[in-house]
Amino acid sequence: MNEQYKAAAEFLSRRDCFDILTHDYPDGDTLGSGFALCLALQQLGKKARVITTSLPKDYTFLQKGIVPQSFETQTVVSVDVADEKLLGCHREAYSGRIDLCIDHHMTNRIQAPLRLVDGHAAANCEILFRLFKVMGVTVTREIADNLYTGISTDTGCFRYTNTTSDTLRTAADIIDLGCDTAYINKVMFETKTRKKLALEREVYNTMEYCCGDRCAIIAVTLDIQNKVGAGDSELEGLASIPRQVEGVKIGITLREKSTGEFKISVRTDGDVNAAEFCSRFGGGGHAAAAGCSLKGSLEEVKNTLKSAVKDVL
Amino acid sequence: MNEQYKAAAEFLSRRDCFDILTHDYPDGDTLGSGFALCLALQQLGKKARVITTSLPKDYTFLQKGIVPQSFETQTVVSVDVADEKLLGCHREAYSGRIDLCIDHHMTNRIQAPLRLVDGHAAANCEILFRLFKVMGVTVTREIADNLYTGISTDTGCFRYTNTTSDTLRTAADIIDLGCDTAYINKVMFETKTRKKLALEREVYNTMEYCCGDRCAIIAVTLDIQNKVGAGDSELEGLASIPRQVEGVKIGITLREKSTGEFKISVRTDGDVNAAEFCSRFGGGGHAAAAGCSLKGSLEEVKNTLKSAVKDVL
């Protein structure tokens, strides 16, 4: 593993003019990884920018300190992107062009000449913190804010089973570098917009149980999204709701992306492998959190999932 | 500080037949401290038992490994108890009899011959982990479970502002000793009963805003409590809901205890003093969390509170 870090550090120090790719429906870990790496490269005197499909309002603070730069792309690095499919609207532009892939998804499928993939890291930002040490980057307060945001959001603030003692020690080191945990924890874990609250209320009403209450399903239909006026930032985090119910082993969230097209998020308690479950439908992810896409009517998609749940429970 | 740890360790090694006192309405930190210390003392061949006013269902697993013992009390140790008043029904029996007070409340008022009070520790269990090292106690899986429960619950799973890098490193060391974080986090932070979920749904529907949306109010009426069949354990934690809404400075929760009688919980973001607000109605508490009681119809009580909110905002 150490050799992979050295190779990645050597590659980054040799190259310039970086496009840093993040995954679509961006979360704290892909954005934190992207902006942290951009800040680090700019600190080393290089040109770099972060490519995102969107930047939810709560995450805009992560850009602090980034200098906007114009250049012709020479190097492409992806962070926290498990598959080129997840580049969203940027997929076509960057397909087959990724030079270095930095990721913590065991199931990473990106074919890049250089890969730094560590499935043991709870968050991709853990990998970046280690990489920065090898690169000799000074972890400033702004970089620390990005890294802490990635680690804390990908572990549910150290609550999820992916959290290891290494995760906590890395976070401790990052806190000592001056990151603003009070602000980040408040924004990420304490505060809800009124829209988000309205959305949760609507979504609670769609909760249904199957397989002797060991599976719970919620559906975020277009009707609900339109009624509440909810955007990506409100929709994030809903996937944890169904699995929270006592006795539930598989929690499934259906998000209608367009009529007849659903993004499925699966959360499990560890007994069932979520990534394996989702791979039945061409998806993937982690053991306790994974996703896939399905087409059909709401009822059809639900029935498909319920049958699959019966198989694994 | 080191001297205090040594003195406490020396005292514990010299004495026997321990009653370990916890505070009333016990939480994870007082119970985790109590059972961890009891396990440690029994490991050293001493007689010890934990005195509690109650043991909520979710915490019963903390007793694992404790050997019930009969003896005449020779030594009294309090853990996480800031004041003798907080001993509840055991106050009379133990008043003035505490030999060693181990606590992390800056405001600790217990007059004991020996005190190990460290206000910098986020949780009392952090202090015990350090003390066990000095005592030469082997931190078994059961002791680790207790310590992790105390630290994680008193920090909202490392979310609250009391969490330091030391807290995270201590938790990391405890995780390496084999504690079952998956189980503990799930029970303490993830799991909601279906009743709790149903209750939250009902309560969300009562949310109203005033004072330019800077105040949010929810009402847990008897109708709702009866409809859902909710008891005390479901009602716990609801008071944090209204203050979580973005922009809300005062969150108020009305819980109808009997017809025309309401328990009021006030949570603020720090700009408004909750204890002062509640003292207008004969109540009290902390700067960010306080309570009082009010009589009248739901509308009357709401109007009284709204007028008072107008005064302070």
XYZ file of C-alpha atoms in Angstrom:
626
model
C 0.000 0.000 0.000
C 2.841 2.361 0.887
C 4.242 1.922 -2.627
C 0.909 3.034 -4.088
C 1.024 6.213 -2.006
C 4.593 6.909 -3.100
C 3.741 6.319 -6.755
C 0.731 8.632 -6.569
C 2.728 11.341 -4.773
C 5.545 11.076 -7.313
C 3.058 11.281 -10.198
C 1.325 14.362 -8.799
C 4.642 16.127 -8.186
C 5.721 15.441 -11.772
C 2.532 16.621 -13.499
C 0.611 19.901 -13.762
C -2.718 21.420 -14.897
C -5.065 19.102 -13.048
C -8.755 18.515 -13.531
C -10.004 16.823 -10.376
C -13.176 14.837 -10.989
C -15.839 14.223 -8.342
C -18.902 11.997 -8.552
C -22.372 13.234 -9.398
C -24.878 13.947 -6.643
C -21.712 15.024 -4.829
C -21.366 14.373 -1.106
C -18.972 15.628 1.538
C -16.334 13.018 0.817
C -16.005 13.539 -2.930
C -16.132 17.345 -2.561
C -13.836 17.367 0.478
C -11.395 15.136 -1.434
C -11.609 17.297 -4.538
C -11.132 20.679 -2.865
C -8.477 19.352 -0.456
C -6.451 17.948 -3.364
C -6.926 21.170 -5.351
C -5.723 23.274 -2.399
C -2.758 20.938 -1.919
C -1.726 21.088 -5.572
C -2.109 24.881 -5.699
C 0.012 25.065 -2.535
C 2.727 23.177 -4.420
C 2.582 25.819 -7.167
C 0.536 23.806 -9.603
C -2.602 24.660 -11.549
C -5.709 22.732 -10.545
C -9.493 22.940 -10.496
C -12.329 20.786 -9.236
C -14.944 19.492 -11.684
C -18.372 18.903 -10.106
C -21.831 18.295 -11.475
C -23.222 20.596 -8.766
C -22.234 22.161 -5.475
C -24.941 21.950 -2.810
C -25.257 25.117 -0.729
C -24.053 23.496 2.510
C -20.754 22.595 0.866
C -19.825 25.959 -0.650
C -17.554 26.725 2.335
C -15.244 23.928 1.172
C -14.021 26.094 -1.722
C -12.442 28.611 0.644
C -8.876 29.351 -0.382
C -9.165 27.861 -3.867
C -7.728 30.183 -6.534
C -9.746 30.024 -9.791
C -7.287 29.181 -12.573
C -7.521 28.948 -16.382
C -5.446 26.342 -18.145
C -5.530 23.565 -20.667
C -6.000 20.229 -18.936
C -2.905 18.046 -18.835
C -3.758 15.646 -16.019
C -7.024 14.100 -14.868
C -7.469 12.743 -11.333
C -10.697 11.256 -10.003
C -11.512 11.264 -6.294
C -14.113 9.042 -4.609
C -15.477 8.017 -8.025
C -16.069 4.254 -8.181
C -17.091 4.109 -11.841
C -16.959 6.422 -14.874
C -20.751 6.192 -14.986
C -20.795 8.317 -11.835
C -19.222 11.306 -13.590
C -22.717 12.302 -14.675
C -22.759 15.063 -17.282
C -18.944 15.048 -17.410
C -18.714 11.384 -18.334
C -18.335 11.867 -22.053
C -15.676 14.554 -21.716
C -13.462 12.484 -19.417
C -14.198 8.874 -20.334
C -10.918 6.939 -20.721
C -8.930 10.050 -19.791
C -8.390 9.492 -16.069
C -4.657 9.350 -15.273
C -4.897 8.734 -11.540
C -7.845 7.296 -9.654
C -7.929 7.859 -5.881
C -10.763 5.990 -4.216
C -11.856 3.987 -1.192
C -14.532 1.839 -2.876
C -13.528 -1.847 -2.938
C -15.656 -2.165 -6.068
C -13.838 0.589 -7.992
C -14.035 -0.139 -11.716
C -12.064 2.751 -13.193
C -9.312 1.633 -15.546
C -6.639 4.254 -14.939
C -2.865 3.871 -15.550
C -2.309 4.753 -11.901
C -4.665 3.758 -9.094
C -4.595 4.521 -5.375
C -7.521 2.485 -4.159
C -7.770 1.541 -0.477
C -10.995 -0.185 0.410
C -10.136 -0.157 4.105
C -10.423 3.617 4.391
C -13.811 4.695 5.732
C -13.599 7.872 3.660
C -11.586 8.850 0.622
C -10.372 11.855 2.614
C -8.489 9.460 4.916
C -6.457 8.364 1.883
C -5.780 11.979 0.941
C -4.551 12.841 4.436
C -2.002 10.019 4.190
C -1.087 11.006 0.645
C -0.517 14.625 1.688
C 2.027 13.459 4.270
C 3.939 11.596 1.573
C 3.683 14.632 -0.736
C 4.946 16.997 1.961
C 1.811 19.144 1.785
C 1.186 21.486 4.731
C -2.331 20.708 5.889
C -3.767 24.203 6.341
C -6.988 24.965 8.184
C -8.859 25.011 4.844
C -7.485 21.621 3.817
C -8.277 20.276 7.293
C -11.895 21.512 6.986
C -12.225 19.612 3.707
C -10.712 16.417 5.078
C -12.798 16.497 8.259
C -15.964 17.107 6.228
C -15.233 14.093 4.052
C -14.420 11.784 6.935
C -17.260 12.892 9.176
C -19.950 12.771 6.484
C -18.901 9.374 5.101
C -18.998 7.863 8.590
C -22.175 9.594 9.801
C -19.977 11.465 12.250
C -18.150 8.255 13.271
C -21.365 6.330 13.812
C -21.351 3.940 10.870
C -19.663 0.545 10.957
C -17.008 1.664 8.468
C -15.464 3.798 11.246
C -12.205 2.266 12.482
C -9.769 3.327 15.173
C -7.599 4.623 12.311
C -10.490 6.829 11.184
C -10.755 8.349 14.657
C -6.983 8.883 14.932
C -6.883 10.528 11.509
C -9.775 12.805 12.503
C -7.956 13.629 15.764
C -4.830 14.641 13.847
C -6.939 16.777 11.518
C -8.701 18.465 14.460
C -5.297 19.337 15.901
C -4.532 21.121 12.628
C -7.310 23.575 13.415
C -10.398 22.537 11.473
C -13.711 24.041 12.541
C -15.538 20.954 13.794
C -18.179 23.042 15.585
C -19.291 24.679 12.340
C -18.991 21.553 10.210
C -20.846 19.288 12.658
C -23.595 21.870 13.061
C -24.136 22.291 9.323
C -23.739 18.606 8.419
C -25.457 16.880 11.320
C -27.548 19.337 13.345
C -29.256 21.770 11.019
C -32.196 20.980 8.786
C -33.802 23.383 6.322
C -37.568 23.772 6.484
C -37.715 22.105 3.098
C -35.754 19.159 4.420
C -38.095 18.874 7.375
C -41.141 19.053 5.101
C -39.544 16.416 2.886
C -38.884 14.074 5.808
C -42.484 14.439 6.897
C -43.724 13.461 3.424
C -41.265 10.606 3.156
C -42.200 9.189 6.568
C -45.713 8.816 5.197
C -44.471 6.547 2.396
C -42.695 4.095 4.724
C -43.750 0.505 4.218
C -42.457 -2.736 5.661
C -42.029 -6.186 4.175
C -40.451 -9.571 4.993
C -41.792 -9.592 8.535
C -40.767 -5.972 9.104
C -37.115 -6.801 8.449
C -37.147 -4.558 5.383
C -38.414 -0.969 5.259
C -38.916 1.006 2.051
C -39.451 4.709 1.478
C -40.192 6.400 -1.823
C -39.228 9.944 -2.726
C -41.443 10.409 -5.767
C -41.306 13.331 -8.174
C -44.687 14.389 -6.733
C -43.144 14.723 -3.286
C -40.012 16.467 -4.590
C -42.137 18.978 -6.508
C -44.616 19.516 -3.685
C -41.820 20.339 -1.240
C -39.558 22.013 -3.807
C -36.689 19.811 -2.657
C -33.316 19.812 -4.403
C -30.278 17.580 -4.133
C -29.188 18.983 -0.802
C -32.530 18.171 0.822
C -32.600 14.716 -0.724
C -29.219 13.752 0.699
C -29.292 11.704 3.862
C -32.820 10.389 3.431
C -31.427 6.941 2.660
C -30.532 6.385 6.300
C -34.157 6.703 7.468
C -35.623 3.256 6.735
C -32.714 1.295 8.213
C -33.019 3.233 11.479
C -36.212 1.463 12.387
C -35.785 -1.130 15.103
C -35.561 -4.641 13.666
C -34.966 -3.509 10.073
C -32.081 -5.326 8.362
C -32.430 -3.750 4.909
C -33.544 -0.164 4.398
C -34.347 0.837 0.829
C -34.882 4.343 -0.521
C -36.383 4.902 -3.966
C -35.743 8.277 -5.492
C -37.631 9.022 -8.684
C -35.211 10.811 -11.004
C -37.583 11.122 -13.951
C -40.880 9.436 -14.671
C -40.276 5.700 -14.521
C -36.611 5.981 -13.516
C -35.504 5.368 -9.955
C -32.229 5.708 -8.089
C -32.157 3.042 -5.382
C -30.175 3.400 -2.154
C -29.744 0.349 0.036
C -28.563 0.404 3.630
C -28.044 -2.737 5.663
C -27.064 -3.617 9.201
C -24.092 -5.687 8.066
C -25.772 -9.110 7.970
C -26.769 -8.500 4.360
C -24.185 -7.249 1.860
C -25.638 -4.134 0.252
C -23.092 -4.055 -2.595
C -23.888 -7.664 -3.556
C -27.590 -6.910 -3.355
C -27.234 -3.913 -5.684
C -24.922 -5.738 -8.079
C -27.959 -7.850 -9.076
C -29.214 -4.685 -10.724
C -25.914 -3.443 -12.123
C -25.107 -1.278 -9.117
C -22.479 -1.413 -6.396
C -21.005 0.280 -3.357
C -20.034 -0.834 0.123
C -21.093 -3.734 2.334
C -23.525 -1.610 4.361
C -24.380 1.120 1.828
C -24.841 0.687 -1.896
C -26.953 1.828 -4.810
C -28.324 1.013 -8.234
C -30.850 2.251 -10.794
C -34.133 0.669 -11.852
C -36.753 1.493 -14.443
C -40.484 0.957 -14.255
C -43.494 2.211 -12.377
C -43.174 2.808 -8.653
C -45.087 -0.396 -7.939
C -43.047 -2.450 -10.395
C -39.755 -1.238 -8.981
C -40.924 -1.859 -5.422
C -42.024 -5.383 -6.326
C -38.713 -6.126 -8.017
C -36.866 -5.013 -4.898
C -39.179 -6.842 -2.523
C -38.602 -10.117 -4.409
C -34.866 -9.597 -4.227
C -35.105 -8.839 -0.513
C -36.998 -12.105 0.032
C -34.085 -13.944 -1.594
C -31.467 -12.540 0.742
C -33.338 -12.365 4.060
C -3.502 16.144 37.269
C -1.250 13.081 37.132
C -0.947 13.219 40.906
C -4.723 13.082 41.244
C -4.835 9.948 39.103
C -2.086 8.336 41.177
C -3.799 9.241 44.442
C -7.128 7.819 43.236
C -5.453 4.627 41.959
C -3.580 4.174 45.221
C -6.779 4.733 47.232
C -8.755 2.195 45.181
C -5.995 -0.425 45.492
C -5.898 0.035 49.267
C -9.669 -0.192 49.908
C -12.369 -2.817 49.404
C -16.141 -3.362 49.424
C -17.139 -0.543 47.097
C -20.526 1.026 46.494
C -20.274 2.927 43.196
C -22.862 5.712 42.948
C -24.362 6.939 39.648
C -26.656 9.924 39.072
C -30.422 9.687 38.765
C -32.136 9.579 35.344
C -28.932 7.704 34.493
C -27.303 8.159 31.091
C -24.604 6.253 29.214
C -21.716 8.069 30.853
C -22.701 7.556 34.493
C -23.689 3.922 33.867
C -20.660 3.220 31.667
C -18.426 4.734 34.361
C -20.125 2.772 37.118
C -20.072 -0.642 35.479
C -16.549 -0.154 34.064
C -15.210 0.710 37.516
C -17.086 -2.190 39.074
C -15.640 -4.635 36.506
C -12.158 -3.189 37.067
C -12.370 -3.538 40.849
C -13.754 -7.074 40.638
C -10.902 -7.922 38.235
C -8.482 -6.796 40.964
C -10.142 -9.243 43.373
C -12.218 -6.666 45.192
C -15.895 -6.588 46.068
C -17.923 -3.917 44.303
C -21.443 -3.087 43.121
C -23.117 -0.291 41.186
C -25.915 1.709 42.798
C -28.439 3.149 40.310
C -31.885 4.691 40.607
C -32.939 2.801 37.456
C -31.447 0.936 34.493
C -33.103 1.826 31.160
C -33.598 -1.154 28.815
C -31.041 0.014 26.233
C -28.301 0.029 28.881
C -28.783 -3.414 30.404
C -25.975 -4.856 28.228
C -23.480 -2.762 30.216
C -23.802 -5.118 33.196
C -22.277 -8.020 31.273
C -19.525 -9.677 33.280
C -20.464 -8.101 36.611
C -20.559 -10.664 39.436
C -23.338 -9.880 41.956
C -21.709 -9.670 45.395
C -22.980 -9.279 48.953
C -20.927 -7.286 51.427
C -21.043 -4.536 53.972
C -20.082 -1.240 52.352
C -16.639 0.040 53.311
C -15.925 2.506 50.511
C -18.182 4.858 48.519
C -17.166 6.202 45.094
C -19.339 8.477 42.954
C -18.974 8.602 39.173
C -20.283 11.410 36.916
C -22.299 12.837 39.828
C -21.936 16.638 40.024
C -23.957 17.125 43.206
C -25.329 14.915 46.009
C -28.809 16.142 45.001
C -28.438 14.048 41.854
C -28.282 10.791 43.818
C -32.084 10.808 43.806
C -33.623 8.188 46.088
C -30.141 7.183 47.330
C -29.274 10.684 48.514
C -30.175 10.169 52.119
C -28.308 6.888 52.443
C -25.043 8.233 51.030
C -25.058 11.940 51.912
C -21.661 12.932 53.352
C -20.368 9.374 52.893
C -18.600 9.683 49.513
C -14.888 8.799 49.876
C -13.817 9.362 46.290
C -15.573 11.517 43.701
C -14.666 10.916 40.040
C -16.288 13.451 37.718
C -15.859 15.627 34.611
C -18.285 18.434 35.526
C -16.450 21.728 36.107
C -19.284 22.645 38.488
C -18.861 19.545 40.701
C -19.971 20.375 44.260
C -19.347 17.102 46.063
C -17.234 17.482 49.213
C -15.260 14.249 49.285
C -11.893 13.618 50.997
C -10.504 12.522 47.629
C -11.558 14.047 44.312
C -10.561 13.195 40.746
C -12.363 15.939 38.813
C -11.230 16.840 35.289
C -13.487 19.372 33.590
C -11.605 19.027 30.306
C -12.756 15.468 29.730
C -15.735 15.298 27.373
C -16.980 12.247 29.258
C -16.323 10.810 32.687
C -15.392 7.532 30.985
C -12.338 9.273 29.486
C -11.101 9.842 33.033
C -11.709 6.211 33.943
C -9.767 4.945 30.930
C -6.755 6.977 32.070
C -7.247 5.865 35.666
C -7.369 2.180 34.639
C -3.951 2.557 32.992
C -2.509 3.894 36.249
C -4.245 1.121 38.208
C -2.888 -1.590 35.893
C -6.369 -2.803 35.015
C -6.685 -4.955 31.888
C -9.345 -3.293 29.799
C -11.449 -6.263 28.746
C -14.034 -6.172 25.991
C -16.773 -5.624 28.593
C -14.933 -2.699 30.192
C -14.251 -1.269 26.726
C -17.965 -1.489 25.869
C -18.785 0.529 28.976
C -16.145 3.173 28.311
C -17.109 3.570 24.663
C -20.782 3.888 25.597
C -19.999 6.678 28.042
C -17.776 8.607 25.665
C -19.987 8.247 22.626
C -23.240 9.143 24.375
C -21.837 12.189 26.194
C -20.467 13.579 22.907
C -23.489 12.777 20.715
C -21.202 10.277 18.968
C -18.396 12.840 18.661
C -20.689 15.544 17.244
C -20.959 17.945 20.183
C -18.492 20.750 20.748
C -17.068 19.062 23.876
C -15.375 16.485 21.594
C -11.612 17.021 21.456
C -8.854 15.257 19.567
C -8.053 13.544 22.887
C -11.613 12.214 23.009
C -11.207 10.687 19.551
C -7.825 9.163 20.385
C -9.162 7.673 23.616
C -12.105 6.213 21.696
C -9.669 4.828 19.098
C -7.634 3.087 21.811
C -10.826 1.647 23.296
C -11.992 0.398 19.889
C -8.665 -1.417 19.485
C -9.417 -3.238 22.745
C -12.371 -4.879 21.045
C -15.499 -2.980 22.032
C -18.577 -3.579 19.934
C -19.073 -0.145 18.371
C -21.438 -1.516 15.750
C -23.890 -2.688 18.394
C -23.467 0.316 20.683
C -23.800 2.936 17.930
C -26.793 1.162 16.527
C -28.632 1.017 19.834
C -27.626 4.491 21.022
C -27.775 6.532 17.822
C -29.372 4.664 14.961
C -32.357 2.740 16.106
C -35.812 4.163 16.414
C -38.794 2.134 17.409
C -41.749 2.220 15.045
C -43.630 4.070 17.785
C -40.933 6.714 17.941
C -41.057 7.118 14.184
C -44.840 7.404 14.230
C -44.575 9.954 17.027
C -42.046 12.066 15.135
C -44.304 12.039 12.098
C -47.237 13.306 14.158
C -45.129 15.897 15.910
C -43.673 17.218 12.635
C -47.226 18.000 11.601
C -47.673 20.321 14.606
C -44.579 22.426 13.855
C -45.296 26.132 13.628
C -43.052 29.147 13.309
C -43.228 32.644 14.759
C -41.119 35.795 15.097
C -39.987 35.741 11.476
C -39.255 31.999 11.630
C -36.687 32.496 14.373
C -38.828 30.470 16.769
C -40.285 27.017 16.068
C -42.838 25.292 18.286
C -44.015 21.683 18.383
C -46.785 20.260 20.530
C -46.963 16.694 21.804
C -50.595 16.634 22.850
C -52.261 13.856 24.834
C -54.178 13.039 21.649
C -50.916 12.344 19.839
C -49.415 10.400 22.744
C -52.505 8.221 22.971
C -52.853 7.740 19.223
C -49.253 6.510 18.954
C -49.140 4.784 22.349
C -45.919 6.610 23.183
C -44.231 6.356 26.582
C -41.361 8.226 28.195
C -38.672 6.502 26.133
C -40.330 7.575 22.879
C -40.894 11.119 24.145
C -37.210 11.510 25.000
C -35.216 13.535 22.492
C -38.159 15.247 20.796
C -37.161 18.592 22.313
C -34.192 18.854 19.975
C -36.390 18.823 16.851
C -37.598 22.450 16.587
C -34.180 23.984 17.219
C -32.616 21.895 14.432
C -34.436 23.933 11.815
C -32.177 26.313 9.933
C -32.473 29.874 11.224
C -34.345 28.922 14.411
C -32.907 30.573 17.523
C -35.468 29.259 20.011
C -37.055 25.830 19.711
C -39.968 25.098 22.025
C -41.580 21.747 22.745
C -44.908 21.532 24.564
C -45.689 18.201 26.137
C -49.184 17.837 27.509
C -48.871 15.956 30.799
C -52.557 16.078 31.704
C -55.419 18.094 30.278
C -54.484 21.763 30.513
C -51.033 21.090 31.961
C -47.917 21.378 29.821
C -44.235 20.633 30.339
C -42.252 23.123 28.266
C -38.764 22.385 26.926
C -36.752 25.239 25.471
C -33.632 24.811 23.328
C -31.650 27.772 22.028
C -28.651 28.271 19.794
C -26.732 30.100 22.506
C -27.708 33.690 21.595
C -30.769 33.454 23.818
C -30.414 32.183 27.377
C -32.879 29.326 27.776
C -32.604 29.223 31.576
C -33.457 32.937 31.853
C -36.349 32.509 29.447
C -37.773 29.647 31.516
C -37.222 31.450 34.804
C -40.027 33.845 33.752
C -42.335 30.905 34.289
C -40.682 29.511 37.397
C -38.440 27.100 35.517
C -34.685 26.825 34.970
C -31.841 24.825 33.467
C -28.807 25.527 31.300
C -28.012 28.346 28.842
C -28.954 26.285 25.807
C -31.478 23.842 27.332
C -34.075 24.603 30.000
C -37.641 23.864 31.004
C -40.741 25.008 32.875
C -44.416 24.153 33.350
C -47.494 26.070 32.177
C -51.224 25.622 32.630
C -54.008 26.503 30.200
C -55.382 25.378 26.867
C -52.919 24.536 24.112
C -53.672 27.853 22.389
C -53.331 29.861 25.616
C -49.998 28.294 26.483
C -48.689 28.790 22.954
C -49.727 32.445 23.003
C -48.064 33.019 26.373
C -44.836 31.533 25.033
C -45.011 33.427 21.743
C -45.361 36.749 23.607
C -42.354 35.905 25.734
C -40.364 34.918 22.654
C -41.174 38.302 21.093
C -39.662 39.969 24.166
C -36.337 38.177 23.897
C -35.814 37.965 20.151
